[in-house]
Amino acid sequence: APEYKLVPLRGFSLISGIHSPEVVDQIQNFEIQDSDVFVITYPKSGTIWLQQILSLIEVKGDVTATINQLNSERVPWIELLDSRKQFVSAPSPRICVSHLPYKFMPVGLKQKKGKVIYVARNPKDVLVSYYHFHKYANMLETPKDFDTFFEKGKEGNVFGNCWFEHVKSWFSHKDEMNFLYITYEDMIKDLRSVVERITSFLARNLTSQQLNDVIEHSTFKNMKNNPQANYQQIPVILLNHQLGSFLRKGTVGDWKNYFTVAQNERFDRVYQQKMKDVPLSFIWD
Ligand code: PPS
């Protein structure tokens, strides 16, 4: 098996074996078209959910048009090794996802070409979801226990680096871009209204029935049972499917089952300090 490790590129950690510094360094030069859509997330914030939703919006909710292709191929990651080929030659509209921080992004996005959808999730649930992901993703180091991962994740010693820096870097530059900010929690509470915000941001016209179909095939249950949406077909070399599943729990507030009172107090202090000038708030449970 290949050896995966975190390798730094301009202050950001990539995973050797699946990311290439050369590819990532090229992204800023990608020529952006007005129809391009970039979905940006910190890991475990709803990426594959958006892959499913956006590809369904493009086919107006007709799930049969998506069943020949994995959602990770319909809406590929731009930082993966072969992404340049996939992105540059894809027919318009080119829709991709990325975990990269703002500083690696194509210059064109900052000139209001293309569109950016940023999906944020409350960082306590991100930490718990990422903990489970580290246990079954072969490209990430298996944590000894939750306490160990809490320290590591809170410090940003993971792929994605620091959650606070990620959210803040994108959010503080939002006015340079065509930018839509949504949260995982809003999607859990009211998926329809978030999907409506997305269709209107992308100027896609769907009938009410088509919208229903998009939502129906994007529920946790239906995605978990859909082999083209649940990542079961991602090779075992990357994900050990016996140790977990990508669609794990899909709720808000699971952190309460993991954080001790002391950990929660420490986390709240860091949160308050790092987010004090940021006009964002989260639903925590
Ligand atoms: S990754 O590895 O960064 O691409 O992971 P990502 O897709 O961003 O995040 C995975 C978490 O999103 C949850 N998820 C969903 N929740 C509710 N409904 C739907 N349809 C859905 N699809 C994905 C997934 O279950 C992971 O969260 P946890 O808390 O671990 O369940």
JSON list of C-alpha atoms and ligand atoms in Angstrom, two decimals, residues 41-53 77 97 99 119 121 125-126 128-133 136 139-140 159 184 187-188 191 215 217-224 229 231 239 245-252 254, ligand 1:
[
{"chain": "A", "resi": 41, "resn": "THR", "atom": "CA", "xyz": [-15.75, 23.07, 2.35]},
{"chain": "A", "resi": 42, "resn": "TYR", "atom": "CA", "xyz": [-13.58, 22.32, 5.30]},
{"chain": "A", "resi": 43, "resn": "PRO", "atom": "CA", "xyz": [-13.50, 18.47, 5.43]},
{"chain": "A", "resi": 44, "resn": "LYS", "atom": "CA", "xyz": [-16.61, 16.78, 6.85]},
{"chain": "A", "resi": 45, "resn": "SER", "atom": "CA", "xyz": [-18.87, 19.78, 6.31]},
{"chain": "A", "resi": 46, "resn": "GLY", "atom": "CA", "xyz": [-21.20, 18.40, 3.64]},
{"chain": "A", "resi": 47, "resn": "THR", "atom": "CA", "xyz": [-19.05, 18.00, 0.52]},
{"chain": "A", "resi": 48, "resn": "ILE", "atom": "CA", "xyz": [-20.58, 14.82, -0.85]},
{"chain": "A", "resi": 49, "resn": "TRP", "atom": "CA", "xyz": [-24.03, 16.09, 0.00]},
{"chain": "A", "resi": 50, "resn": "LEU", "atom": "CA", "xyz": [-23.37, 19.06, -2.32]},
{"chain": "A", "resi": 51, "resn": "GLN", "atom": "CA", "xyz": [-21.91, 16.75, -4.98]},
{"chain": "A", "resi": 52, "resn": "GLN", "atom": "CA", "xyz": [-25.21, 14.91, -5.00]},
{"chain": "A", "resi": 53, "resn": "ILE", "atom": "CA", "xyz": [-27.43, 18.01, -4.86]},
{"chain": "A", "resi": 77, "resn": "TRP", "atom": "CA", "xyz": [-12.38, 17.36, -6.32]},
{"chain": "A", "resi": 97, "resn": "VAL", "atom": "CA", "xyz": [-15.55, 20.69, -4.95]},
{"chain": "A", "resi": 99, "resn": "HIS", "atom": "CA", "xyz": [-11.15, 21.70, 0.57]},
{"chain": "A", "resi": 119, "resn": "VAL", "atom": "CA", "xyz": [-20.56, 25.21, 3.03]},
{"chain": "A", "resi": 121, "resn": "ARG", "atom": "CA", "xyz": [-20.58, 23.16, 9.57]},
{"chain": "A", "resi": 125, "resn": "ASP", "atom": "CA", "xyz": [-19.58, 18.22, 14.83]},
{"chain": "A", "resi": 126, "resn": "VAL", "atom": "CA", "xyz": [-16.84, 18.54, 12.22]},
{"chain": "A", "resi": 128, "resn": "VAL", "atom": "CA", "xyz": [-16.44, 14.28, 15.68]},
{"chain": "A", "resi": 129, "resn": "SER", "atom": "CA", "xyz": [-17.18, 13.42, 12.05]},
{"chain": "A", "resi": 130, "resn": "TYR", "atom": "CA", "xyz": [-13.49, 13.81, 11.19]},
{"chain": "A", "resi": 131, "resn": "TYR", "atom": "CA", "xyz": [-12.51, 11.58, 14.12]},
{"chain": "A", "resi": 132, "resn": "HIS", "atom": "CA", "xyz": [-14.63, 8.75, 12.71]},
{"chain": "A", "resi": 133, "resn": "PHE", "atom": "CA", "xyz": [-13.33, 9.42, 9.23]},
{"chain": "A", "resi": 136, "resn": "TYR", "atom": "CA", "xyz": [-11.65, 4.28, 8.44]},
{"chain": "A", "resi": 139, "resn": "MET", "atom": "CA", "xyz": [-4.90, 7.79, 3.91]},
{"chain": "A", "resi": 140, "resn": "LEU", "atom": "CA", "xyz": [-5.23, 9.35, 7.37]},
{"chain": "A", "resi": 159, "resn": "PHE", "atom": "CA", "xyz": [-5.70, 17.75, 6.34]},
{"chain": "A", "resi": 184, "resn": "TYR", "atom": "CA", "xyz": [-24.79, 22.10, 7.03]},
{"chain": "A", "resi": 187, "resn": "MET", "atom": "CA", "xyz": [-29.55, 21.93, 5.26]},
{"chain": "A", "resi": 188, "resn": "ILE", "atom": "CA", "xyz": [-30.51, 19.56, 8.07]},
{"chain": "A", "resi": 191, "resn": "LEU", "atom": "CA", "xyz": [-33.13, 21.30, 2.92]},
{"chain": "A", "resi": 215, "resn": "ILE", "atom": "CA", "xyz": [-34.47, 16.80, -2.29]},
{"chain": "A", "resi": 217, "resn": "HIS", "atom": "CA", "xyz": [-32.63, 11.82, -3.71]},
{"chain": "A", "resi": 218, "resn": "SER", "atom": "CA", "xyz": [-30.41, 13.89, -1.42]},
{"chain": "A", "resi": 219, "resn": "THR", "atom": "CA", "xyz": [-31.78, 12.73, 1.91]},
{"chain": "A", "resi": 220, "resn": "PHE", "atom": "CA", "xyz": [-29.37, 10.95, 4.24]},
{"chain": "A", "resi": 221, "resn": "LYS", "atom": "CA", "xyz": [-31.28, 7.69, 3.91]},
{"chain": "A", "resi": 222, "resn": "ASN", "atom": "CA", "xyz": [-31.52, 7.70, 0.14]},
{"chain": "A", "resi": 223, "resn": "MET", "atom": "CA", "xyz": [-27.89, 8.71, -0.31]},
{"chain": "A", "resi": 224, "resn": "LYS", "atom": "CA", "xyz": [-26.79, 6.01, 2.12]},
{"chain": "A", "resi": 229, "resn": "ALA", "atom": "CA", "xyz": [-23.76, 8.56, -3.83]},
{"chain": "A", "resi": 231, "resn": "TYR", "atom": "CA", "xyz": [-18.83, 6.35, -1.56]},
{"chain": "A", "resi": 239, "resn": "LEU", "atom": "CA", "xyz": [-11.41, 3.75, 2.56]},
{"chain": "A", "resi": 245, "resn": "SER", "atom": "CA", "xyz": [-19.18, 4.52, 6.23]},
{"chain": "A", "resi": 246, "resn": "PHE", "atom": "CA", "xyz": [-19.13, 7.91, 4.63]},
{"chain": "A", "resi": 247, "resn": "LEU", "atom": "CA", "xyz": [-22.76, 8.55, 5.44]},
{"chain": "A", "resi": 248, "resn": "ARG", "atom": "CA", "xyz": [-22.21, 7.88, 9.11]},
{"chain": "A", "resi": 249, "resn": "LYS", "atom": "CA", "xyz": [-24.85, 9.68, 11.16]},
{"chain": "A", "resi": 250, "resn": "GLY", "atom": "CA", "xyz": [-25.84, 12.92, 9.47]},
{"chain": "A", "resi": 251, "resn": "THR", "atom": "CA", "xyz": [-27.09, 14.86, 12.48]},
{"chain": "A", "resi": 252, "resn": "VAL", "atom": "CA", "xyz": [-26.48, 18.11, 14.34]},
{"chain": "A", "resi": 254, "resn": "ASP", "atom": "CA", "xyz": [-23.39, 14.49, 17.88]},
{"chain": "B", "resi": 1, "resn": "PPS", "atom": "S1", "xyz": [-15.37, 14.85, 3.15]},
{"chain": "B", "resi": 1, "resn": "PPS", "atom": "O1", "xyz": [-14.52, 13.68, 3.49]},
{"chain": "B", "resi": 1, "resn": "PPS", "atom": "O2", "xyz": [-14.76, 16.07, 3.62]},
{"chain": "B", "resi": 1, "resn": "PPS", "atom": "O3", "xyz": [-15.67, 14.91, 1.75]},
{"chain": "B", "resi": 1, "resn": "PPS", "atom": "O4", "xyz": [-16.72, 14.62, 3.97]},
{"chain": "B", "resi": 1, "resn": "PPS", "atom": "P1", "xyz": [-18.05, 15.48, 3.77]},
{"chain": "B", "resi": 1, "resn": "PPS", "atom": "O5", "xyz": [-18.83, 14.92, 2.65]},
{"chain": "B", "resi": 1, "resn": "PPS", "atom": "O6", "xyz": [-17.72, 16.93, 3.71]},
{"chain": "B", "resi": 1, "resn": "PPS", "atom": "O7", "xyz": [-18.81, 15.27, 5.15]},
{"chain": "B", "resi": 1, "resn": "PPS", "atom": "C1", "xyz": [-19.32, 14.02, 5.54]},
{"chain": "B", "resi": 1, "resn": "PPS", "atom": "C2", "xyz": [-20.40, 14.29, 6.56]},
{"chain": "B", "resi": 1, "resn": "PPS", "atom": "O8", "xyz": [-21.59, 14.75, 5.88]},
{"chain": "B", "resi": 1, "resn": "PPS", "atom": "C3", "xyz": [-22.66, 13.90, 6.20]},
{"chain": "B", "resi": 1, "resn": "PPS", "atom": "N1", "xyz": [-23.63, 13.81, 5.10]},
{"chain": "B", "resi": 1, "resn": "PPS", "atom": "C4", "xyz": [-24.94, 14.03, 5.26]},
{"chain": "B", "resi": 1, "resn": "PPS", "atom": "N2", "xyz": [-25.66, 14.41, 6.34]},
{"chain": "B", "resi": 1, "resn": "PPS", "atom": "C5", "xyz": [-26.99, 14.53, 6.18]},
{"chain": "B", "resi": 1, "resn": "PPS", "atom": "N3", "xyz": [-27.64, 14.29, 5.03]},
{"chain": "B", "resi": 1, "resn": "PPS", "atom": "C6", "xyz": [-26.96, 13.90, 3.92]},
{"chain": "B", "resi": 1, "resn": "PPS", "atom": "N4", "xyz": [-27.64, 13.63, 2.79]},
{"chain": "B", "resi": 1, "resn": "PPS", "atom": "C7", "xyz": [-25.54, 13.77, 4.01]},
{"chain": "B", "resi": 1, "resn": "PPS", "atom": "N5", "xyz": [-24.57, 13.41, 3.14]},
{"chain": "B", "resi": 1, "resn": "PPS", "atom": "C8", "xyz": [-23.41, 13.44, 3.82]},
{"chain": "B", "resi": 1, "resn": "PPS", "atom": "C9", "xyz": [-21.98, 12.58, 6.50]},
{"chain": "B", "resi": 1, "resn": "PPS", "atom": "O9", "xyz": [-22.85, 11.70, 7.17]},
{"chain": "B", "resi": 1, "resn": "PPS", "atom": "C10", "xyz": [-20.81, 13.04, 7.34]},
{"chain": "B", "resi": 1, "resn": "PPS", "atom": "O10", "xyz": [-21.18, 13.49, 8.64]},
{"chain": "B", "resi": 1, "resn": "PPS", "atom": "P2", "xyz": [-21.24, 12.55, 9.95]},
{"chain": "B", "resi": 1, "resn": "PPS", "atom": "O11", "xyz": [-21.51, 13.48, 11.08]},
{"chain": "B", "resi": 1, "resn": "PPS", "atom": "O12", "xyz": [-19.92, 11.86, 10.09]},
{"chain": "B", "resi": 1, "resn": "PPS", "atom": "O13", "xyz": [-22.38, 11.60, 9.72]}
]
